[in-house]
XYZ file of N, CA and C in Angstrom:
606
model
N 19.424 0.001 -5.080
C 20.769 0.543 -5.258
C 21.528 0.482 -3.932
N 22.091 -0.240 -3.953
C 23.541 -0.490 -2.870
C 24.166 1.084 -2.309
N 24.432 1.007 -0.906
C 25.105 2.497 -0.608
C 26.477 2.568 -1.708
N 26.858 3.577 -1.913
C 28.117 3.883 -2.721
C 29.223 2.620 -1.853
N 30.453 3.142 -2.317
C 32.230 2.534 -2.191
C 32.137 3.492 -1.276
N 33.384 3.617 -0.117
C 33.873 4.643 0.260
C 34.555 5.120 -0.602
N 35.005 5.236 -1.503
C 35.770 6.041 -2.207
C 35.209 7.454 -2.781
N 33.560 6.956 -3.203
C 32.918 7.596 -3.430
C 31.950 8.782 -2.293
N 31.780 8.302 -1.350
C 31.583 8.775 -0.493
C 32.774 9.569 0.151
N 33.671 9.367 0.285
C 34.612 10.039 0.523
C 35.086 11.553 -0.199
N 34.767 11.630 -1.634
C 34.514 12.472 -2.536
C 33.512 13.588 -1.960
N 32.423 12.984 -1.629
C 31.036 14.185 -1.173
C 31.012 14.398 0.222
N 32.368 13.895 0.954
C 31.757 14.890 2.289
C 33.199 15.654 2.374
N 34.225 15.171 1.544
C 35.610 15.709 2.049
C 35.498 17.238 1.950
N 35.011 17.553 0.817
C 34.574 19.068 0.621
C 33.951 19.597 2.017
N 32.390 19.479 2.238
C 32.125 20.297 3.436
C 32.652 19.740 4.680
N 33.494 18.780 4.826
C 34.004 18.505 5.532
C 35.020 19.408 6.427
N 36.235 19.790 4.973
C 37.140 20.597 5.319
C 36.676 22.076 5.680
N 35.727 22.623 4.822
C 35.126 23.493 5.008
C 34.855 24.084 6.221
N 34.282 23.075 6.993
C 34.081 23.375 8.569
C 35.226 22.874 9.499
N 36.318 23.045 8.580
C 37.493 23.463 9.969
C 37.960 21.710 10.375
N 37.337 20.379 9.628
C 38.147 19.462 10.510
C 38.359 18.182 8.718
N 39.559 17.688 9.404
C 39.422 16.394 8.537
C 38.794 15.096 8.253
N 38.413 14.831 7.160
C 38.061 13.281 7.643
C 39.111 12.271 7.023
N 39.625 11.471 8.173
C 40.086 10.546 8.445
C 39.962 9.126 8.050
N 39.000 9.010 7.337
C 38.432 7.344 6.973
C 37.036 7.132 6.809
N 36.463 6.091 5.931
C 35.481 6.138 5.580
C 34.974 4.646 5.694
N 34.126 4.402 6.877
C 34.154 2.989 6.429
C 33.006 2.767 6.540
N 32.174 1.631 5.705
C 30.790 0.948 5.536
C 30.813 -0.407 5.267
N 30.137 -0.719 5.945
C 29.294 -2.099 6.584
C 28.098 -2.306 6.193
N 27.493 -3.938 5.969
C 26.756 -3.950 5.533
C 26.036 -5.056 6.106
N 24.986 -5.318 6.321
C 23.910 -6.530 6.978
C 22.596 -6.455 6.293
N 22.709 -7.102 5.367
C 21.290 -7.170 4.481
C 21.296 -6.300 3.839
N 20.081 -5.931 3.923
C 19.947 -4.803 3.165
C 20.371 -3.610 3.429
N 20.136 -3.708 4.812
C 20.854 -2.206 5.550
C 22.721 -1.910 5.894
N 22.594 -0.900 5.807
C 24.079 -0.261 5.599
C 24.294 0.838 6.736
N 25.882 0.863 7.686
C 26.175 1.519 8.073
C 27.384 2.804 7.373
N 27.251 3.558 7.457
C 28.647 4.923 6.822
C 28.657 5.251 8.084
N 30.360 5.206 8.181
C 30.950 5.795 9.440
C 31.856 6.390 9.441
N 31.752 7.518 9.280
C 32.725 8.550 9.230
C 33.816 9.328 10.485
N 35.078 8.999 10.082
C 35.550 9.145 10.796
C 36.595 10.877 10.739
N 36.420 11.581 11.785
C 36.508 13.025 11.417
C 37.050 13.409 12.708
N 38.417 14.487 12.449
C 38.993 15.206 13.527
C 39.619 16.721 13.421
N 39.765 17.144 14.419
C 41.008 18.149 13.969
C 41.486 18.947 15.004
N 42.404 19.734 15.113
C 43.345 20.267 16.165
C 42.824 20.466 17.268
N 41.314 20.740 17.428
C 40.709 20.663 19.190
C 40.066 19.661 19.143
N 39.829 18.665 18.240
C 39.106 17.307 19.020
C 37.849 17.753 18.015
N 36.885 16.846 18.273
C 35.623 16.399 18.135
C 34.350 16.485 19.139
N 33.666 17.564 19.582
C 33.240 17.550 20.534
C 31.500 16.530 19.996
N 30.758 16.036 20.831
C 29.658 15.846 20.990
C 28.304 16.815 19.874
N 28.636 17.800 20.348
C 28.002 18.373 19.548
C 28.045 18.857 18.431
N 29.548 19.149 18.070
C 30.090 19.293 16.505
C 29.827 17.967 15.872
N 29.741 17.064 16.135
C 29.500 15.653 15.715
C 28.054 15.592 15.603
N 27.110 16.085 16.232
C 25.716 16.034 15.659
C 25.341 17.135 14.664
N 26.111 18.037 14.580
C 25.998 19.110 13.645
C 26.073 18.596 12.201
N 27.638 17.529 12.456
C 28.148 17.472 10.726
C 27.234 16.327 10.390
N 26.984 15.515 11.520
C 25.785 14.272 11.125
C 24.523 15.098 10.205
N 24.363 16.180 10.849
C 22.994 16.777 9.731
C 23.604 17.266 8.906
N 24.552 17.741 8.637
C 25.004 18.621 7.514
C 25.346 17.582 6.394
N 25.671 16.612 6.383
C 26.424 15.392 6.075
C 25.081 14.760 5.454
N 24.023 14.349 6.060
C 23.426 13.952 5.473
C 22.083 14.736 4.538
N 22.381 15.864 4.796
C 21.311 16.956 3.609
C 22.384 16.742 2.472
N 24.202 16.386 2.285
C 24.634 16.427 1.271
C 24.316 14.681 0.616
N 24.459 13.645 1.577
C 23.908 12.229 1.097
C 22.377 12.590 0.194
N 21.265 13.465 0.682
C 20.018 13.189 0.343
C 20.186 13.924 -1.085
N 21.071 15.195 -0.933
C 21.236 16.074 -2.515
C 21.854 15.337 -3.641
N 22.492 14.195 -3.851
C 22.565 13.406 -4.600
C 21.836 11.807 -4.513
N 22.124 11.486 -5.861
C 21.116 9.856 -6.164
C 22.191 9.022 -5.793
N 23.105 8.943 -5.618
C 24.027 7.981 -5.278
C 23.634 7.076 -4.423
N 22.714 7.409 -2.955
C 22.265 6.500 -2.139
C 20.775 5.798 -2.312
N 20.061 6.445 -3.892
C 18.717 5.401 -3.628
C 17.825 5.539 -2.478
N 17.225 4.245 -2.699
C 15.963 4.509 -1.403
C 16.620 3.451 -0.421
N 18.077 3.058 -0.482
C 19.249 2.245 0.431
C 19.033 3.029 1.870
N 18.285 2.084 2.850
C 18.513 2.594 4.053
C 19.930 2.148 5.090
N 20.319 3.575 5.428
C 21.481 3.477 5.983
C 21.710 4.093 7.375
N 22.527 4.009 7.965
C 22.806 4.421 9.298
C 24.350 5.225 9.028
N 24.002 6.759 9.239
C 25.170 7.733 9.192
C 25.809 7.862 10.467
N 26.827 7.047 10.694
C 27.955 8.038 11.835
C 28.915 8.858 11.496
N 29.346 9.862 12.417
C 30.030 10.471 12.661
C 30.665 10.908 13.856
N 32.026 10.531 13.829
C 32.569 9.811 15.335
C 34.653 10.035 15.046
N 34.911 10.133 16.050
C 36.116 10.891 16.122
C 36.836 9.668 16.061
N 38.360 9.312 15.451
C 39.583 8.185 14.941
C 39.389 7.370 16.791
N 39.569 8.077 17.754
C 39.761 7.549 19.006
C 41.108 6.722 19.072
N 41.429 5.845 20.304
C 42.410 4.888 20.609
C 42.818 3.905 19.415
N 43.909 3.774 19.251
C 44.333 3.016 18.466
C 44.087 2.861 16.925
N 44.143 4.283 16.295
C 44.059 4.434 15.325
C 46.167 4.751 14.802
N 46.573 4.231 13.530
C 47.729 4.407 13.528
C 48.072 5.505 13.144
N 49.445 6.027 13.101
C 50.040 7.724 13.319
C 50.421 7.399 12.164
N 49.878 8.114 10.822
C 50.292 8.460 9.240
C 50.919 9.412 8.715
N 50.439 10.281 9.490
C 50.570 11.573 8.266
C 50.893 12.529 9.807
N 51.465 13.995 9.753
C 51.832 14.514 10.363
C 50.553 15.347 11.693
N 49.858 15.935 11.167
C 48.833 15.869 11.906
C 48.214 15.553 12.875
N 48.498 13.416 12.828
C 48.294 12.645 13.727
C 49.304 12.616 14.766
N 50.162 13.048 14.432
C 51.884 12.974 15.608
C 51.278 14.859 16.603
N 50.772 15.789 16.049
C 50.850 16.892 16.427
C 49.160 16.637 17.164
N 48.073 15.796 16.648
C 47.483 15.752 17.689
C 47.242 14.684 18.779
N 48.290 13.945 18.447
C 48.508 12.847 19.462
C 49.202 13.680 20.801
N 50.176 14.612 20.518
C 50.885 14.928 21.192
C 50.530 14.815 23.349
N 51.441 14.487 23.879
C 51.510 14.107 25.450
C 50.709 12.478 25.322
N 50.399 12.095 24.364
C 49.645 10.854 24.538
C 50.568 9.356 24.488
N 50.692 8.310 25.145
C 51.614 7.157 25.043
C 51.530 6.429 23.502
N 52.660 5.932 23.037
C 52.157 5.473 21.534
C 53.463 4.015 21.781
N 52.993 2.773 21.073
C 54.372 2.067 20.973
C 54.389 2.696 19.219
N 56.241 2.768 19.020
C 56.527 3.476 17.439
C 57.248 2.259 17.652
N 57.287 1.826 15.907
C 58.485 0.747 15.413
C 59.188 1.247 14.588
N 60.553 0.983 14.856
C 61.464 1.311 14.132
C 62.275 0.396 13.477
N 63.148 0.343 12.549
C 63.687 -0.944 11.336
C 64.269 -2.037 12.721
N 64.891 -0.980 13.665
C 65.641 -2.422 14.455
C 65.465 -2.552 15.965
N 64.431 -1.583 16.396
C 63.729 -1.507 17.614
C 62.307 -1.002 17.552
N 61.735 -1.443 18.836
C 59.962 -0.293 19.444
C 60.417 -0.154 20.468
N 59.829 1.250 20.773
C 59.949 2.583 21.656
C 58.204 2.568 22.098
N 58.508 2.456 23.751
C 56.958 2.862 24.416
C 57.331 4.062 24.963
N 56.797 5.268 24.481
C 57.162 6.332 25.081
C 55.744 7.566 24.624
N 55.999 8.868 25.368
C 54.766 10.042 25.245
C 55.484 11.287 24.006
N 54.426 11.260 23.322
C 54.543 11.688 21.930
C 54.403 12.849 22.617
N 56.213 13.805 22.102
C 55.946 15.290 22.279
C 55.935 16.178 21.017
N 56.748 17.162 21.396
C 56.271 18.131 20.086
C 57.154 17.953 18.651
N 55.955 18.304 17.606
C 56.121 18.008 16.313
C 57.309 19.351 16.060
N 58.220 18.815 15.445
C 59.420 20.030 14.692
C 59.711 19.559 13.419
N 59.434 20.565 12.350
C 60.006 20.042 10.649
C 59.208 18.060 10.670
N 60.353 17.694 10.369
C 59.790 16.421 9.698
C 60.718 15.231 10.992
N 60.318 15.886 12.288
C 61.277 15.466 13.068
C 60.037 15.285 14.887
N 59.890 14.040 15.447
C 59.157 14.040 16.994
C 60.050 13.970 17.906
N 59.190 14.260 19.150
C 60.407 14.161 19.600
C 59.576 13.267 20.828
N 60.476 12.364 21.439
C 59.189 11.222 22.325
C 60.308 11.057 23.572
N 59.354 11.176 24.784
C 59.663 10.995 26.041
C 59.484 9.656 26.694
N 61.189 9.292 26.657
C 60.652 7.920 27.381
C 61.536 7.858 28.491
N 60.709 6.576 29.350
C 61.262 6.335 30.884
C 62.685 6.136 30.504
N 63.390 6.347 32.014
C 64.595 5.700 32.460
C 65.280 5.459 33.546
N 66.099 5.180 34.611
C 65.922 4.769 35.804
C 65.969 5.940 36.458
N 67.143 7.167 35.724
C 67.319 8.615 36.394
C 66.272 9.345 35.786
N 64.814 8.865 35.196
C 63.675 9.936 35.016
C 63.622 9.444 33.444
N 62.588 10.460 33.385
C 62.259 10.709 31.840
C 62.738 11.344 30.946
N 63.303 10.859 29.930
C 64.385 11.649 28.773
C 63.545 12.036 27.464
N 64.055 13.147 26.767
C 63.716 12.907 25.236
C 64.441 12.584 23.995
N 64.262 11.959 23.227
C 64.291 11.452 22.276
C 63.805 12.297 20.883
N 64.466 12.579 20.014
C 64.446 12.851 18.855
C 64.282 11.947 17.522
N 63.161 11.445 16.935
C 63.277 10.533 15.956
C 62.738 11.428 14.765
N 63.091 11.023 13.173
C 62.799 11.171 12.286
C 61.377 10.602 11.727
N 60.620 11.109 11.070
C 59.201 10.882 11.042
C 59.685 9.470 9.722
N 60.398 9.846 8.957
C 61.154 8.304 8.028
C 61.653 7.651 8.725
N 61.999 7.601 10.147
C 62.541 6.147 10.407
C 61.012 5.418 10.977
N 60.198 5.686 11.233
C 58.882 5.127 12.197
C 58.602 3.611 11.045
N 58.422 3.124 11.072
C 57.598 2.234 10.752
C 56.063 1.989 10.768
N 55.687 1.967 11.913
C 54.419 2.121 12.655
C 54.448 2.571 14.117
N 53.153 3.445 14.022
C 53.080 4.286 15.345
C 51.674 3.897 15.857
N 50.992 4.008 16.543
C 49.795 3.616 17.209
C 49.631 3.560 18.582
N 48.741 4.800 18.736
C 48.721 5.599 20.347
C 48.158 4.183 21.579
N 48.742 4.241 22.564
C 48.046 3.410 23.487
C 47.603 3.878 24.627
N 46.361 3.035 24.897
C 45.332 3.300 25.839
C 46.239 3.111 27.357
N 45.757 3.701 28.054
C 46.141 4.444 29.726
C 45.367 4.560 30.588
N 45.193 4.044 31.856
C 44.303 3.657 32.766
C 44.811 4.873 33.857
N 45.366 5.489 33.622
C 45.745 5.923 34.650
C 46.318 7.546 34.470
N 46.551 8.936 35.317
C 47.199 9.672 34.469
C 48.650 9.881 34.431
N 48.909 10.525 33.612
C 50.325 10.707 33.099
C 51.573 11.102 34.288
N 52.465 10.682 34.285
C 53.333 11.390 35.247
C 53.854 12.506 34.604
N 53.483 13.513 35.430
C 53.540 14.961 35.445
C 55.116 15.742 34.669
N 55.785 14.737 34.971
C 57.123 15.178 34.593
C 57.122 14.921 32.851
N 56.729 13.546 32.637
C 56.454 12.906 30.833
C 55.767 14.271 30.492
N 54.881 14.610 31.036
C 54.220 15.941 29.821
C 54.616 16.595 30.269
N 55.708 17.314 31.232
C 56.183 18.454 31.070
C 57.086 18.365 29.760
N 57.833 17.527 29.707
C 59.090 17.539 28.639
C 58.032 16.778 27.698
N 56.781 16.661 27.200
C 56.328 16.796 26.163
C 55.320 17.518 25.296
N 55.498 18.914 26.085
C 55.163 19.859 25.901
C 53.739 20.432 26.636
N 53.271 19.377 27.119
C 51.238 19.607 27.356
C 50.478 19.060 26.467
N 49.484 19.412 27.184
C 48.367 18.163 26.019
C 47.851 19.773 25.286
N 47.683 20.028 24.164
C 47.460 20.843 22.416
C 45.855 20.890 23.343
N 45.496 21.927 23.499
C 44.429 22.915 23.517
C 43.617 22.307 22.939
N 41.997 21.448 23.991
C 40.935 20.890 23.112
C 40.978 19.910 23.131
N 42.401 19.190 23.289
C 42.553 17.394 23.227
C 42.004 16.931 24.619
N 42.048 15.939 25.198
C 42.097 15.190 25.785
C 42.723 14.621 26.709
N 43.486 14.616 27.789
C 44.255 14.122 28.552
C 44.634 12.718 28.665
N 45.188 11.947 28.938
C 45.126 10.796 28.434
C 44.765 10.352 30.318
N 43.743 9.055 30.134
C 43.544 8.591 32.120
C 41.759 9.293 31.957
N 41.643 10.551 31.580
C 40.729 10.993 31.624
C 39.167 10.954 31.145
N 39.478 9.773 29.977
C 38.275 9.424 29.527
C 38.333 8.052 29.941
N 36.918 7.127 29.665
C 36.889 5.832 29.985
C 37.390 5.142 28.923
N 38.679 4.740 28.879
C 39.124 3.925 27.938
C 38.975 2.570 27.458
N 38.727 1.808 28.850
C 38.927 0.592 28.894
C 37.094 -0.009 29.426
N 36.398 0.757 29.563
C 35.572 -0.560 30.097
C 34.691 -0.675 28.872
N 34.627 -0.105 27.660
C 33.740 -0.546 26.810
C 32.416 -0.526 26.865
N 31.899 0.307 27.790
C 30.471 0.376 28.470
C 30.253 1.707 28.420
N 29.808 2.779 26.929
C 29.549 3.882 27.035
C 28.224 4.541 27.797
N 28.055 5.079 28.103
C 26.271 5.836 28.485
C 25.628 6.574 26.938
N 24.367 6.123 26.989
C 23.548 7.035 26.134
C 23.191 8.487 26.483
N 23.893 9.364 25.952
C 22.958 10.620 26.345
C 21.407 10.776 26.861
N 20.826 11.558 26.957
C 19.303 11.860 27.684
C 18.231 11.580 26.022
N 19.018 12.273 24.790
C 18.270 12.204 23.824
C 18.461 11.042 23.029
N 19.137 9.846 23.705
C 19.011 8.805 23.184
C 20.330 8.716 21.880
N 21.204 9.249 22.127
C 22.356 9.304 20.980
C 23.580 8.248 21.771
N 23.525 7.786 20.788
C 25.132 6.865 21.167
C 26.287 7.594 21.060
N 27.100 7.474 22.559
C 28.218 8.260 22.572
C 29.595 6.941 23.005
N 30.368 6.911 22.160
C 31.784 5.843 22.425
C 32.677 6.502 23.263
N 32.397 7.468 23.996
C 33.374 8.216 24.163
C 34.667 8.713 22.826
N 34.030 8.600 21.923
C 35.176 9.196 20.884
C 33.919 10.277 20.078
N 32.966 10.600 20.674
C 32.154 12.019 20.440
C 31.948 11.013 19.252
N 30.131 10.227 19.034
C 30.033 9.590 17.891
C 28.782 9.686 17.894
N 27.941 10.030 16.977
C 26.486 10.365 16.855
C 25.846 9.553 15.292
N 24.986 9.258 15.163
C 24.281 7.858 14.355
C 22.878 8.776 13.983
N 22.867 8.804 12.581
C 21.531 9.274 11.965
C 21.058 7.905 11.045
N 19.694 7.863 11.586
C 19.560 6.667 10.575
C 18.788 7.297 9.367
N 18.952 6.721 8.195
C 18.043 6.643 7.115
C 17.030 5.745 6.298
């Protein structure tokens, strides 16, 4: 028996998912032979820490083993936070993106600017200009596409003042290793992406 669809899978963790305080975000599985990866992708207003991520990995998979849906299908469970370059959908993602750089498209321009604070159905985004950094007010209906970008460096101090601070729990943007693609293994042998991501195999 083949691992489930995500669709289906998506069904049996969204429940204890929400339950414990975070969303999940996407569901995706891969496949190489016989074996199968589920990778769950899960966040919420303080982030994803390391260890909340090995928590829901066990919790997550005592609910995979309580149903037949997965067979004697050996699989590899992650659970691992949206990270860089995931796109801005739903409101949530704009309020925990917030102080972070994003290019947004709009019907007749893109805007590279630092995502500030969420109001009604309305962002408001800080972008350069020769006399400093301004804000900007856009409508969450005019965006087209939004999608946070990676930063080597940190923020000028003034962009997150006028975009409110980085939301309690997040992340700073400069502050994690974004760019070299070369994570470290923890001591107990867990794979970490820097987006807090932990792997149970089955």
């Amino acid at each position: 028996m083949p691992v489930p669809p995500p669709e289906r899978i998506a069904e049996l963790v969204s429940g204890p998912i929400e339950r414990e305080g975070y969303d999940l975000e996407d569901v995706v599985v891969t496949s190489a032979g016989k074996h199968s990866t589920v990778r769950l992708f899960v966040d919420s207003d303080t982030g994803l820490s390391l260890d909340e991520a090995a928590r829901l990995s066990t919790l997550l998979s005592e609910v995979f083993d309580s149903v037949a849906d997965f067979g004697e299908s050996p699989y590899v469970l992650e659970v691992t936070s949206p990270g860089i370059g995931r796109p801005l959908t739903l409101e949530r993602h704009w309020r925990r993106s917030q102080a972070r750089k994003a290019r947004i498209e709009l019907d007749d321009e893109t805007i590279v600017g630092r995502i500030g604070e969420l109001v009604g159905d309305e962002v408001r985004i800080v972008v350069p200009g020769r006399d400093g950094p301004s804000v900007r007010v856009l409508p969450l209906a005019d965006v087209r596409r939004a999608v946070v970008e990676v930063e080597f460096k940190a923020p000028n101090p003034r962009e997150l003042e006028l975009a409110g601070g980085v939301p309690d729990g997040r992340v700073r943007a400069g502050e994690i290793a974004e760019s070299d693609g070369e994570d470290p293994d923890d001591e107990n042998g867990t794979d970490y992406n820097g987006t807090d991501e932990v792997k149970v195999d089955k």
